[in-house]
XYZ file of C-alpha atoms in Angstrom:
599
model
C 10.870 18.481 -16.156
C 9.376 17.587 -19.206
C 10.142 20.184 -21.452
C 11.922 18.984 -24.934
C 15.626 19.548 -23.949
C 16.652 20.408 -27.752
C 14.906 21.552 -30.717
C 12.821 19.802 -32.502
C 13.048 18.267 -36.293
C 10.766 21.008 -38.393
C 7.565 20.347 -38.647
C 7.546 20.275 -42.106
C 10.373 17.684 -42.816
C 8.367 15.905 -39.961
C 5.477 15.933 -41.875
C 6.585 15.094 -45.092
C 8.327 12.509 -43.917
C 5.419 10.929 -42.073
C 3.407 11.333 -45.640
C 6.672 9.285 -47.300
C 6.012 6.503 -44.777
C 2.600 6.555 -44.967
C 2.567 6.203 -48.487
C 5.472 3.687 -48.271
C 3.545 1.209 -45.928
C 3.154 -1.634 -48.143
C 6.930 -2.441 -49.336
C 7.771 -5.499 -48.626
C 9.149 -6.198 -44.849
C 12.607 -6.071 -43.952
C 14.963 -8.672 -44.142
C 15.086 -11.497 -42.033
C 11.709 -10.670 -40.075
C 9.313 -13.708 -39.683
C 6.096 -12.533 -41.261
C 2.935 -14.130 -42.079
C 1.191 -15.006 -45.297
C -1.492 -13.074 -45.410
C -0.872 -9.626 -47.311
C 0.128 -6.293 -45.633
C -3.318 -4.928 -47.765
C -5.361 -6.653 -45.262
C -3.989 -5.322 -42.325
C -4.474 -1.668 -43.145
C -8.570 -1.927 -43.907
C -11.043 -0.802 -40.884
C -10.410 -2.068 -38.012
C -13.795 -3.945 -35.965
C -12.040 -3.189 -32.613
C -13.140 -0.191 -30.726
C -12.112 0.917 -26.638
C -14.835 2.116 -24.498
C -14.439 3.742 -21.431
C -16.563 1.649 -18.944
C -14.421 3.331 -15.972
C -17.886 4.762 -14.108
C -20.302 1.479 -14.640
C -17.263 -0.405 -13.575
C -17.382 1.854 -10.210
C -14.129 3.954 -10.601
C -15.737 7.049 -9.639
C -13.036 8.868 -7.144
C -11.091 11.488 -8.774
C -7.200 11.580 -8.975
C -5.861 14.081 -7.100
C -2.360 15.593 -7.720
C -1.349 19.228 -6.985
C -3.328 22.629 -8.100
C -5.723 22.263 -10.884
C -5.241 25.460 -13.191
C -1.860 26.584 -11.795
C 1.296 24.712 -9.784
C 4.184 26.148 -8.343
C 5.982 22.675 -8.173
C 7.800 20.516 -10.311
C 6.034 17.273 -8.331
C 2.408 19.199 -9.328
C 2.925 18.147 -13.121
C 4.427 14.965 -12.621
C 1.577 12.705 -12.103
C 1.652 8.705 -10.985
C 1.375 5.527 -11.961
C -0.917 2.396 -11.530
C -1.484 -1.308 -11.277
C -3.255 -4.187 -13.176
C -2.210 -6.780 -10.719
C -4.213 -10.062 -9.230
C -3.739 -9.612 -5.784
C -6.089 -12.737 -3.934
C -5.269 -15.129 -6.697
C -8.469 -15.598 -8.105
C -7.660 -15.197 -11.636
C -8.950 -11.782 -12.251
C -6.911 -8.224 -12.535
C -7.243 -6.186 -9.842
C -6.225 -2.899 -9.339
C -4.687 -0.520 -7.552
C -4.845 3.658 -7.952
C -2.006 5.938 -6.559
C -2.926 9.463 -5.795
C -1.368 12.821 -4.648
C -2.576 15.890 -2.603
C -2.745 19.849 -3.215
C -0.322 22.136 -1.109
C -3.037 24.678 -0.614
C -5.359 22.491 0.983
C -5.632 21.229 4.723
C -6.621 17.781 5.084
C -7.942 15.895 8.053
C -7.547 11.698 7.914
C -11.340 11.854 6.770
C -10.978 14.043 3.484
C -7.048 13.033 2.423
C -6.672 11.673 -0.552
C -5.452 8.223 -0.915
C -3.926 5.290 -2.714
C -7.302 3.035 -3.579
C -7.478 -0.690 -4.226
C -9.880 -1.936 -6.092
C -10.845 -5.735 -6.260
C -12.282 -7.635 -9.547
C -16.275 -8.778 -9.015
C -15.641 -11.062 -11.868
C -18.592 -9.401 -13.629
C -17.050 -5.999 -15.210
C -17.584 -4.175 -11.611
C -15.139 -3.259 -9.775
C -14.788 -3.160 -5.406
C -13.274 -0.257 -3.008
C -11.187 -2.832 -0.728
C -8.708 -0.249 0.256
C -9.401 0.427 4.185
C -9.825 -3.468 4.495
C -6.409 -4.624 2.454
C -5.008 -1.526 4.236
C -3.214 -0.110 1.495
C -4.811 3.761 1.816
C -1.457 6.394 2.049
C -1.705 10.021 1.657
C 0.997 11.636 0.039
C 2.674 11.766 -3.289
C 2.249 8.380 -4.467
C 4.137 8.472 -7.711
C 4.878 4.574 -9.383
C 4.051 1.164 -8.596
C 5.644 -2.280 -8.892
C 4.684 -5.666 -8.333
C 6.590 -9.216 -7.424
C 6.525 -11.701 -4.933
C 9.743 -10.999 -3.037
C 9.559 -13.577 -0.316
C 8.038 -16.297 -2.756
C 5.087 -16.992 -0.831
C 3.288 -17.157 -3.601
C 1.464 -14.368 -3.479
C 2.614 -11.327 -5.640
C 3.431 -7.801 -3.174
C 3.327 -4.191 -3.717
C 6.220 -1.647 -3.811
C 5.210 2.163 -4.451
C 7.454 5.130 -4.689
C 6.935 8.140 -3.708
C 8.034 11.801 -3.350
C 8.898 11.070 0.622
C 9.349 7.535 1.846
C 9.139 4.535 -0.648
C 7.095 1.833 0.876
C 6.564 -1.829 0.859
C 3.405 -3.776 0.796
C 3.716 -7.348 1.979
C 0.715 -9.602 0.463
C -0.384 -11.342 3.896
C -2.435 -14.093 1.486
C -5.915 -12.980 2.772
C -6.834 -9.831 1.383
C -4.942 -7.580 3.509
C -1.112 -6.395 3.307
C 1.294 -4.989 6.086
C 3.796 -2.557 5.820
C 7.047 -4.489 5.242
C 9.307 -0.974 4.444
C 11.542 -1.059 7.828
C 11.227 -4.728 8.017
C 12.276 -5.228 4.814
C 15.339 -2.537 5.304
C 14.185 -0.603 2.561
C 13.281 2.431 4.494
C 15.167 5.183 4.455
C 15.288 9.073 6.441
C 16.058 10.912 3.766
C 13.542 12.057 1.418
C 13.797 11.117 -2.241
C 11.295 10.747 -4.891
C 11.291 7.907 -6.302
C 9.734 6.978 -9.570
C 9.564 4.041 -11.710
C 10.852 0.629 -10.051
C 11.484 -2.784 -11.058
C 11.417 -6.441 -9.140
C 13.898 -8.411 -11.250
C 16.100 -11.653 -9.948
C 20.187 -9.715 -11.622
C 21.890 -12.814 -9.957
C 19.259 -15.767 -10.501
C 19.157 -16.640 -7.331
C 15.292 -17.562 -7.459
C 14.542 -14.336 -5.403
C 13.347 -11.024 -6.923
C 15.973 -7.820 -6.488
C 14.484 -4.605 -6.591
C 15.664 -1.224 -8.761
C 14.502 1.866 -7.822
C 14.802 5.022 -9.578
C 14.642 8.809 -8.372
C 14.027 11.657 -10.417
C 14.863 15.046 -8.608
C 16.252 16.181 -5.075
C 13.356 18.160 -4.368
C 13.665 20.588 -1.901
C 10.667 22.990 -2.368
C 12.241 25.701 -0.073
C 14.588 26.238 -2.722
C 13.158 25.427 -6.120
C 12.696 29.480 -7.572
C 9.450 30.561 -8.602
C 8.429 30.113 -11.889
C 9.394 32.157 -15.011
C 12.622 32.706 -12.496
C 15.347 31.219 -14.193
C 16.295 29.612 -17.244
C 14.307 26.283 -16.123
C 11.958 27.860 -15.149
C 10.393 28.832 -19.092
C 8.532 27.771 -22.044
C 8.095 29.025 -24.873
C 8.540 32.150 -24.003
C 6.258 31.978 -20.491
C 6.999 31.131 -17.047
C 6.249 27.647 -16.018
C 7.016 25.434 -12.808
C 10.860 24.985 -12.500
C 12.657 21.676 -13.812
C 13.767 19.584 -14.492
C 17.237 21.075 -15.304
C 18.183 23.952 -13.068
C 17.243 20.831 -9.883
C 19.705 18.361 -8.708
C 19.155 14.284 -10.300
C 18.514 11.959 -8.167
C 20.996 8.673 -7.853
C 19.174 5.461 -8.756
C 19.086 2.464 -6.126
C 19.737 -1.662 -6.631
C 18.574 -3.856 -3.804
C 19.697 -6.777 -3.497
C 17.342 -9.804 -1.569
C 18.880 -11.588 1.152
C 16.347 -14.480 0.689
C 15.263 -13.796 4.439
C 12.733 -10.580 3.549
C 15.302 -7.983 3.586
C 17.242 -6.315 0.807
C 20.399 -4.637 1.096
C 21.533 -1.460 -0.888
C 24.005 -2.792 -3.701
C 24.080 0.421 -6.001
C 27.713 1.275 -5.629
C 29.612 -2.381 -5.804
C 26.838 -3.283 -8.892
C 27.879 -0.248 -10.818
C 24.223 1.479 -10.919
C 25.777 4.570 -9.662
C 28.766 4.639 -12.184
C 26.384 6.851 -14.210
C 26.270 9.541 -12.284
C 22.695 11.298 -11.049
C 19.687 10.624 -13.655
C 16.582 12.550 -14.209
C 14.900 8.720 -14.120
C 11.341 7.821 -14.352
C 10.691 4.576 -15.710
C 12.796 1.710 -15.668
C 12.166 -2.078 -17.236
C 14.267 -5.712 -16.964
C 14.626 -7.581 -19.744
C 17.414 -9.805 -21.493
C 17.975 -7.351 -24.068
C 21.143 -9.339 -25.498
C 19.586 -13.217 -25.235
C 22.601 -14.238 -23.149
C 19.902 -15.022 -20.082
C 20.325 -12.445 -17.875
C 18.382 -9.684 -16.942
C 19.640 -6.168 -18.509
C 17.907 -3.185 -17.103
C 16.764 -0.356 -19.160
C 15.848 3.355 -17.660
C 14.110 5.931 -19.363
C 15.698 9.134 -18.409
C 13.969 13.098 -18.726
C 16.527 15.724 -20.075
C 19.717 13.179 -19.857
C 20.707 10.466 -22.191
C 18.645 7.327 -21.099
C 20.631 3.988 -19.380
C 20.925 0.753 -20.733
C 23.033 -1.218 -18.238
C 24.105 -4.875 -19.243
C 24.478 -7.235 -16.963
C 27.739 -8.938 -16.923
C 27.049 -11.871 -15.267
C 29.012 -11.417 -12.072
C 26.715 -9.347 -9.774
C 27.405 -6.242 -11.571
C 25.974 -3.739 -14.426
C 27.740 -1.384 -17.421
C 25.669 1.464 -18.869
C 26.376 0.987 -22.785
C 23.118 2.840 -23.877
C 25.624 5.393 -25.508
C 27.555 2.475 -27.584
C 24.633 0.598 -27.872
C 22.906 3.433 -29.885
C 19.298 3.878 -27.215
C 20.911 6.703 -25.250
C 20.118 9.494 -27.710
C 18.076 10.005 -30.886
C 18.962 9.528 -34.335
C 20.228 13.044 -33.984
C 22.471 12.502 -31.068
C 20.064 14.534 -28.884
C 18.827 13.461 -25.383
C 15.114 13.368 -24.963
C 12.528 13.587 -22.452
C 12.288 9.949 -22.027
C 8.930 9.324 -19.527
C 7.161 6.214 -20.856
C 8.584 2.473 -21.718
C 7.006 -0.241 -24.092
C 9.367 -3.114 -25.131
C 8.356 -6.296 -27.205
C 9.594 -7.440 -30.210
C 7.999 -5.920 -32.883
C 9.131 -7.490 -35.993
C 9.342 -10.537 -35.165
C 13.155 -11.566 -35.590
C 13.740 -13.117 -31.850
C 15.587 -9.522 -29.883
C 13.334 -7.579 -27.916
C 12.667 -3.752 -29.077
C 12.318 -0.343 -27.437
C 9.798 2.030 -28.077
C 10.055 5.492 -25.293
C 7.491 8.453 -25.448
C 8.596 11.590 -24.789
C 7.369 15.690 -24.781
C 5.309 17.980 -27.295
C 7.687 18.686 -30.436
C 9.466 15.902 -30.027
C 8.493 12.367 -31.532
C 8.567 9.226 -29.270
C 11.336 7.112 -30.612
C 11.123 3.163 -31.648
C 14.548 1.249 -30.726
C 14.971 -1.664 -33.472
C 17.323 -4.135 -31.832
C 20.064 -5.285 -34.328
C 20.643 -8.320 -32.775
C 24.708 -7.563 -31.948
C 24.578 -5.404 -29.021
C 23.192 -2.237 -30.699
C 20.358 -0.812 -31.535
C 18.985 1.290 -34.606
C 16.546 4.339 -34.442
C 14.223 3.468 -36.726
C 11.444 6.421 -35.402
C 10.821 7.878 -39.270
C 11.451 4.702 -40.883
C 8.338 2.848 -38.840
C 6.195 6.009 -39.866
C 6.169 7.828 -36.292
C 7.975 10.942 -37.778
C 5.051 13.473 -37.259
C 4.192 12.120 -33.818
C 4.998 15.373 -32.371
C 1.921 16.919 -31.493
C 1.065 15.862 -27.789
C 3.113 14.805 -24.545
C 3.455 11.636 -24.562
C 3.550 8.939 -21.197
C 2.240 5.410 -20.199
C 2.834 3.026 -23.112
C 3.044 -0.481 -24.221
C 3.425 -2.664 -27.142
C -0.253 -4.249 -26.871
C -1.733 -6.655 -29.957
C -5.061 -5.208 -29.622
C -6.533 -7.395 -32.257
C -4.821 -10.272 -31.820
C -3.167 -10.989 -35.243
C -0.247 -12.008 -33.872
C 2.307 -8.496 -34.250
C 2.289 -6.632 -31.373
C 0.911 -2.736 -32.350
C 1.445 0.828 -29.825
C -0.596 2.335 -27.412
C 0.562 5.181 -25.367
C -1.217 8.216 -23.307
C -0.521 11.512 -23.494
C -1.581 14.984 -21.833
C 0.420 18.112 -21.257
C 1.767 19.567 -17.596
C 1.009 23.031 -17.498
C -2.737 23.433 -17.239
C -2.403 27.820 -16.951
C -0.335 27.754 -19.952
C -3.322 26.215 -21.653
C -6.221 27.699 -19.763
C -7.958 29.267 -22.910
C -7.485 26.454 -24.885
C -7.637 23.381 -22.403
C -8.010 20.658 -26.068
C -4.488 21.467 -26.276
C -4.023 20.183 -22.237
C -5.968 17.529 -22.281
C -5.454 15.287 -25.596
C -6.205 11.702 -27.061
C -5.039 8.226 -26.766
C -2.476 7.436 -29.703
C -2.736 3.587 -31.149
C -0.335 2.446 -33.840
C -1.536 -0.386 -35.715
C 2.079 -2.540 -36.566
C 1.688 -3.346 -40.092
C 4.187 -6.823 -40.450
C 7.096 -4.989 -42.359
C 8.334 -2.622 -40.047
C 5.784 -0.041 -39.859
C 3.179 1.185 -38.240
C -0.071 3.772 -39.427
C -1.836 5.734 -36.538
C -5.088 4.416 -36.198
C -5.987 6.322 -33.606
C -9.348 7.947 -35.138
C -10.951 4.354 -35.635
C -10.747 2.983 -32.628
C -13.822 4.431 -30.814
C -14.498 7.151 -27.873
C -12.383 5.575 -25.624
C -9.555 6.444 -27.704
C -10.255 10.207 -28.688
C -11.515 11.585 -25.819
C -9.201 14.198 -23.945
C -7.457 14.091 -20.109
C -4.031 14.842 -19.226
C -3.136 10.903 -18.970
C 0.216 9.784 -16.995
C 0.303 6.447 -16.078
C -1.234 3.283 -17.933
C -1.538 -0.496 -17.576
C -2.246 -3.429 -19.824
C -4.386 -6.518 -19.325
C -7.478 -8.784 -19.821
C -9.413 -7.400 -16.790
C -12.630 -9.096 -18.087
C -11.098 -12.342 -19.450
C -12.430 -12.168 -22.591
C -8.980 -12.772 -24.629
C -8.303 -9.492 -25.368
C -6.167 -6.996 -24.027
C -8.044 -4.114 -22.175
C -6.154 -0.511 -20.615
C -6.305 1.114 -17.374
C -4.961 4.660 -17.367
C -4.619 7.527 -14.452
C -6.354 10.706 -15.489
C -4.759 13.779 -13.496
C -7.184 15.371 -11.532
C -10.266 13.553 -12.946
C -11.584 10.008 -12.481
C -9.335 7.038 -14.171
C -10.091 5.464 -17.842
C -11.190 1.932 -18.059
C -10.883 1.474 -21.577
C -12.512 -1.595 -22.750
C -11.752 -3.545 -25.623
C -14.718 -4.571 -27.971
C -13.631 -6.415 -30.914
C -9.989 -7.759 -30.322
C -11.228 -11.206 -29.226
C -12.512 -12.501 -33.215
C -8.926 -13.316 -33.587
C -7.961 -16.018 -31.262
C -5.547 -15.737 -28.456
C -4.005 -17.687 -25.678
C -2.786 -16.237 -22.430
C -0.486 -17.548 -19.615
C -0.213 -17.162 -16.235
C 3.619 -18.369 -15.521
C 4.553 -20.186 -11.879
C 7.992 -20.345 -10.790
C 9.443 -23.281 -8.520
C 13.244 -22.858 -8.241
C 13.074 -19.340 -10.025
C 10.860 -16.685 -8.123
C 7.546 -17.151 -7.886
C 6.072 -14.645 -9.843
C 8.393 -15.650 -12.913
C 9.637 -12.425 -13.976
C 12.300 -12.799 -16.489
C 10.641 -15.847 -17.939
C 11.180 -15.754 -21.757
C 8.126 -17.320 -23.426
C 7.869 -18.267 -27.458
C 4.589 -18.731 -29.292
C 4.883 -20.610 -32.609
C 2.108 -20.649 -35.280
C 3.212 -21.484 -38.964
C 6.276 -19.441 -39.997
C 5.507 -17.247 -36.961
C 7.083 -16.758 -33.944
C 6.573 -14.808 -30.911
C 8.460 -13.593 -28.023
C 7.280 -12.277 -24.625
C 8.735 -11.696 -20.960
C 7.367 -11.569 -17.592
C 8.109 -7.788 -16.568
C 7.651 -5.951 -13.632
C 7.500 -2.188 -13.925
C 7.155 -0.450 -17.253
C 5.166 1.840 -19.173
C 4.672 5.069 -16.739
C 5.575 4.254 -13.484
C 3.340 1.700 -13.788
C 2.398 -2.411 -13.408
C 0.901 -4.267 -16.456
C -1.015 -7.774 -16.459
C 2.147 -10.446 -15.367
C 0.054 -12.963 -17.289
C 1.507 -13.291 -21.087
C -1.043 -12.955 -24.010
C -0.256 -13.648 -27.774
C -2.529 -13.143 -30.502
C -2.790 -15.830 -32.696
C -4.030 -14.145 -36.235
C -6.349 -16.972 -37.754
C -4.976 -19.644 -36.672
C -6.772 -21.957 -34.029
C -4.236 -23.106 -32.329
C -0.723 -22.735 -31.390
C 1.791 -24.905 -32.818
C 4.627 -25.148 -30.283
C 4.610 -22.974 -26.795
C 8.783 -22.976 -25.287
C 8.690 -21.580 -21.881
C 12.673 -20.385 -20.659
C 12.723 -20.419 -17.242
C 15.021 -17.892 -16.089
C 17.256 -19.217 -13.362
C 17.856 -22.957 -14.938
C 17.365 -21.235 -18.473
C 15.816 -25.418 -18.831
C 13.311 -25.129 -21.635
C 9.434 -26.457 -21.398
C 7.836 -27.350 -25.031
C 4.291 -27.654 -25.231
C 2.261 -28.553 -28.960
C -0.397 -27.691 -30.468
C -2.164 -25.313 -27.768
C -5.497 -25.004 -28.446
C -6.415 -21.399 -28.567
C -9.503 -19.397 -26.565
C -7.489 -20.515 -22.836
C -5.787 -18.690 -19.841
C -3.121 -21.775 -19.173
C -1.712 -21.806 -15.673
C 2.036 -22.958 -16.029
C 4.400 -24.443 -13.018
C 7.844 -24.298 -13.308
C 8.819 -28.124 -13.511
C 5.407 -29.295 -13.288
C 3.487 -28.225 -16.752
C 0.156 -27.115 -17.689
C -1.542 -27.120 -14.062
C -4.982 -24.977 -14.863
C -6.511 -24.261 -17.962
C -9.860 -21.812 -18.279
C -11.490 -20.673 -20.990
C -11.908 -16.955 -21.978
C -15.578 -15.447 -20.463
C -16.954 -12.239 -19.573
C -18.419 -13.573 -16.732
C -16.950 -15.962 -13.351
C -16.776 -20.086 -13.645
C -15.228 -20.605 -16.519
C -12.981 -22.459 -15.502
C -12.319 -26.186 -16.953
C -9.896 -27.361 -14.337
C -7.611 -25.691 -11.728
C-alpha cells in the first residue's frame, strides 16, 4: 500500500544536501516572489508558539479503532481514516466529526460497535458527544470525509467514504442529519472503498459536484497472506499485501442535477481516461488562474493526476506534462497526504504531497505556465525521509503572513516494529517557511504537542477556539485523537473569513480570496477535501505579520468570477462575507462565547 515503490535517494546525499540548504537559508528569495521587509534573520530565531494537546480536557476520550493492534492481515488494517473540522449548526464554532473502523477478530453487538462520533463545540474549549442525537453513528470502515452544502440550503452536509457503501449526510438545519445516499443516487451495490473526496462546482453552475476516489478492489477472500508474494514484503519481512499485487480502483465524478441528486459523469468528463488509480486524497483548486476548478489526486504507487479542466464539462490528466506526476527523478511515489497554498507568494497556488519512510514528501513550485517545478531539496526538505508521512496542510501557525508545513506521520505495520514501537509511532513534522523559498524543520520547538509519538493518518486545520490562530485536529490509530492547541500564534495579528455564496454555492468553495498588506499579497481558496482524507476549517485565515490591518481584501467569486474589494480591514475579526451583499457579521477573536460585535 504504502510501501516506497522505488528506491530511495541515499541517505547520505540526502543528508548533505539537507545540511547545504540548511546552511543556505538566508540567500536572498527567488525572483519575482513578493516578500516582506523585515529580514529572513528574524524569522529563523525561537519561535513563542507551542501546540498542546488538550484532546482529553476537551472530552475526546474514545479511542480510534481500526483493525488488529500488533498484527493485520489486511491491506484496509493499515490504512487508517480521515476527519472533520466543520461547523455543522452554524453557530460560528468548529465542530467535529471522528470516523472510525472495526477489528475482524472481534464480534460486535449494536451496543459495543465502534462508530463514527460527532462532536459539537461548547464554545468554551470542551467539546460534546452529539452523535446518537445528529444520527451520524455508522459502524464499518469509515475511511475520508468531505464537506459542502450540495442542495444550498445553507447549511454545509457530510459525505464519508468508506470501504463498503459511501454515504451521504444531509444537514436537516437542526442538529440532526438523514441519510440522503439512495435519495441522492449516490448509492451503489457494489462494494468499493472509497477514499479521499471532493465537493467542487467543474461547470459553475452554483451547485457543488462531487469527486470521489477509490483506492483498491478489495476482495479479502483473495488478497494472499502476507510475506506471500512479491507485495506482500518489506524489507526483507512479510507484511500485509498491497498495494501493488491488488487491482486500482476507478475514480468517480458526480455531477448535481440541482434537484438533490447527482448523476455518475466519470466516463463523458474524462476522469476515467486515466485508467485505475491507487487514489487517496484528492483537492479542487484553479491551479492555472483561468477560473475553473482543476482537480488534483494524490495517488499511492502510480504517478499522481492533475486533470485540467477545459471548460466544457470535461477534464485532461496533464500531471505527466505538467511536471507533479513524478519526482524530480521521474519516479512515482506513495502520494497519501495533500497541502496546497501558495507558498512564495507570486499569485499560483503550490503543491506540497507526503509520502512513505525513505522517501521525502515532495513540494510542487508552480511556474506559473502550466507546469510545475520540484523544488523538494531546493526548499530544504531533502532529508525528510525518516517517518511515513500523511495528513498535511500549508498552515501559518504564527501568523506572519507566509504560510509554513505541518503534516502527521506514523508507520503501518505495528509487528514489524513491535520491539521498537518509537519507530511506529513518531512525531508531528512543522516546517517553518522562511520568505525565500525555504523552509527549516522546526519541529523540536514547538512544544509536546508536536513531539509526542502515535501512528497519525488523518488531520484537519482550524481556529476551533477562535482565538486567531490556527489550531490541528488529528486521528490517532488505535488510540484517542490529538487536539493540538495553538499557544502563541495569535501575537501576530490575523483576520479570518467565513465566505457566503448567493448565485455560486453556498458554501463558496472555489472562492479565490487575496489579502493585501504593504508589498504583500496573499492568496487562499475555499476547499473541500484535502490533507488525509480529511475536511479542514472552510473559513479562510491570513496572518498578517505586524501589520494591524489589512490593506485591500478582493474576494473572486467563482461562478460570476465578479470581484468584491474591501480596504483597510482592521485585523483581530472573523468577517462573515455574502456573495453580492458585503461584510454581513463581524466578531472579534475570544477564547470564550459572545464575542460577537454584530451578526
Amino acid at each position: 500500500m504504502f510501501r516506497h515503490s522505488c528506491p530511495a535517494p541515499p541517505y547520505l546525499l540526502a543528508a548533505l544536501l539537507g545540511l547545504a540548504a540548511a546552511a543556505h537559508f538566508l540567500s536572498d528569495p527567488r525572483p519575482g516572489a513578493n516578500v516582506q521587509a523585515s529580514p529572513v534573520q528574524s524569522r529563523v530565531e525561537m519561535s513563542e508558539v507551542t501546540f498542546i494537546d488538550v484532546a482529553r480536557d476537551a472530552g475526546l476520550t474514545v479511542p480510534n479503532v481500526w483493525g488488529g493492534r500488533d498484527t493485520q492481515k489486511y491491506i484496509v488494517e493499515v490504512k487508517g481514516s480521515g476527519l472533520a473540522f466543520f461547523d455543522y449548526d452554524n453557530d460560528g464554532w468548529l465542530d467535529i466529526y471522528l470516523s472510525n473502523g472495526v477489528r475482524f477478530e472481534e464480534t460486535y453487538t449494536p451496543e459495543t460497535a465502534p462508530i463514527s462520533r460527532l462532536y459539537r463545540n461548547n464554545r468554551n474549549g470542551t467539546f460534546s458527544d452529539v452523535t446518537a442525537r445528529a444520527g451520524v453513528g455508522r459502524t464499518g470502515w469509515g475511511t475520508g470525509v468531505c464537506v459542502g452544502d450540495y442542495d444550498n440550503d445553507g447549511y454545509d452536509d457530510l459525505f464519508c467514504t468508506y470501504w463498503g457503501h459511501n454515504v451521504l449526510f444531509h444537514n436537516n438545519r437542526d442538529g440532526t442529519f438523514t441519510d440522503a445516499t439512495h435519495r441522492a443516487a449516490l448509492h451503489a451495490d457494489r462494494v468499493r472503498w472509497g477514499t479521499g473526496s471532493t465537493f467542487f462546482d467543474y461547470d459553475r453552475d452554483g451547485f457543488l459536484d462531487l469527486f470521489v476516489g477509490n483506492f483498491v478492489e478489495l476482495d479479502i477472500s483473495k488478497v494472499p497472506k502476507p510475506g506471500e508474494q512479491r507485495g506482500c514484503m518489506w524489507r526483507g519481512r512479510p507484511v500485509v499485501c498491497g498495494p501493488r499485487g491488488l487491482p486500482a480502483g476507478t475514480n468517480i465524478l458526480y455531477h448535481n442535477n440541482g434537484d438533490g441528486t447527482f448523476t455518475d459523469v466519470s466516463e463523458k468528463s474524462g476522469i476515467l481516461k486515466p485508467g485505475a488509480r491507487y487514489s487517496i486524497t484528492s483537492v479542487s483548486y484553479d491551479f492555472d488562474n483561468d477560473g475553473w476548478p482543476d482537480l488534483y489526486v494524490a495517488v499511492d504507487s502510480m504517478p499522481s493526476i492533475l486533470f485540467r479542466n477545459n471548460r466544457d464539462g470535461t477534464f485532461t490528466d496533464i500531471a505527466l506534462n505538467a511536471g507533479c506526476a513524478y519526482n524530480e527523478e521521474g519516479r512515482e511515489q506513495a502520494g497519501m497526504g495533500l497541502g496546497v497554498s501558495d507558498f512564495n507568494a507570486d499569485g499560483w497556488l503550490d503543491i506540497f504531497k507526503t509520502h512513505f519512510q525513505d522517501d521525502t514528501p515532495t513540494l510542487y513550485q508552480n511556474n506559473g505556465d502550466g507546469t510545475f517545478t520540484d523544488v523538494t531539496f531546493n526548499a530544504g526538505m531533502g532529508n525528510l525521509n525518516k517517518y511515513v508521512g500523511w495528513g498535511t496542510a500549508f498552515m501559518d501557525y504564527d501568523n506572519d503572513g507566509w504560510p509554513d508545513l505541518f503534516y502527521v506521520t506514523g508507520h503501518v505495520y505495528p509487528g514489524f516494529f513491535k520491539d521498537n514501537m518509537d519507530t511506529f509511532r513518531s512525531p508531528r513534522i512543522v516546517l517553518r517557511n522562511l520568505g525565500n523559498g525555504k523552509f527549516l524543520d522546526v519541529s523540536a520547538r514547538m512544544g509536546p504537542g508536536i513531539s509526542q509519538r502515535f501512528s497519525s493518518r488523518g488531520s484537519a486545520y482550524g481556529d476551533y477556539d477562535n482565538d486567531g490562530d490556527r489550531d490541528v485536529l488529528v486521528l490517532n490509530m488505535n488510540d484517542p485523537p490529538s487536539l493540538l492547541r495553538n499557544d502563541g500564534g495569535n501575537r501576530n495579528p490575523s483576520v479570518t473569513l467565513k465566505l457566503i455564496g448567493s448565485r455560486c454555492n453556498r458554501t463558496a468553495v472555489g472562492t479565490r480570496v487575496r489579502v493585501v498588506t504593504g508589498d504583500h499579497a496573499q492568496i487562499g481558496e475555499v476547499c473541500s477535501g484535502g490533507s488525509v482524507m480529511s475536511q479542514s476549517d472552510l473559513r479562510l485565515h491570513f496572518g498578517l505579520g505586524k501589520a494591524a490591518l489589512a490593506d485591500l481584501v478582493e474576494v473572486r467569486w467563482p461562478t460570476t468570477q465578479q470581484v468584491e474589494s474591501f480596504a483597510r480591514i482592521e485585523a483581530g475579526q472573523i468577517l462573515t462575507i455574502k456573495e453580492g451583499a458585503g461584510i454581513i457579521g463581524r466578531e472579534r477573536y475570544a477564547a470564550q462565547p459572545d464575542a460577537r460585535l454584530s451578526r
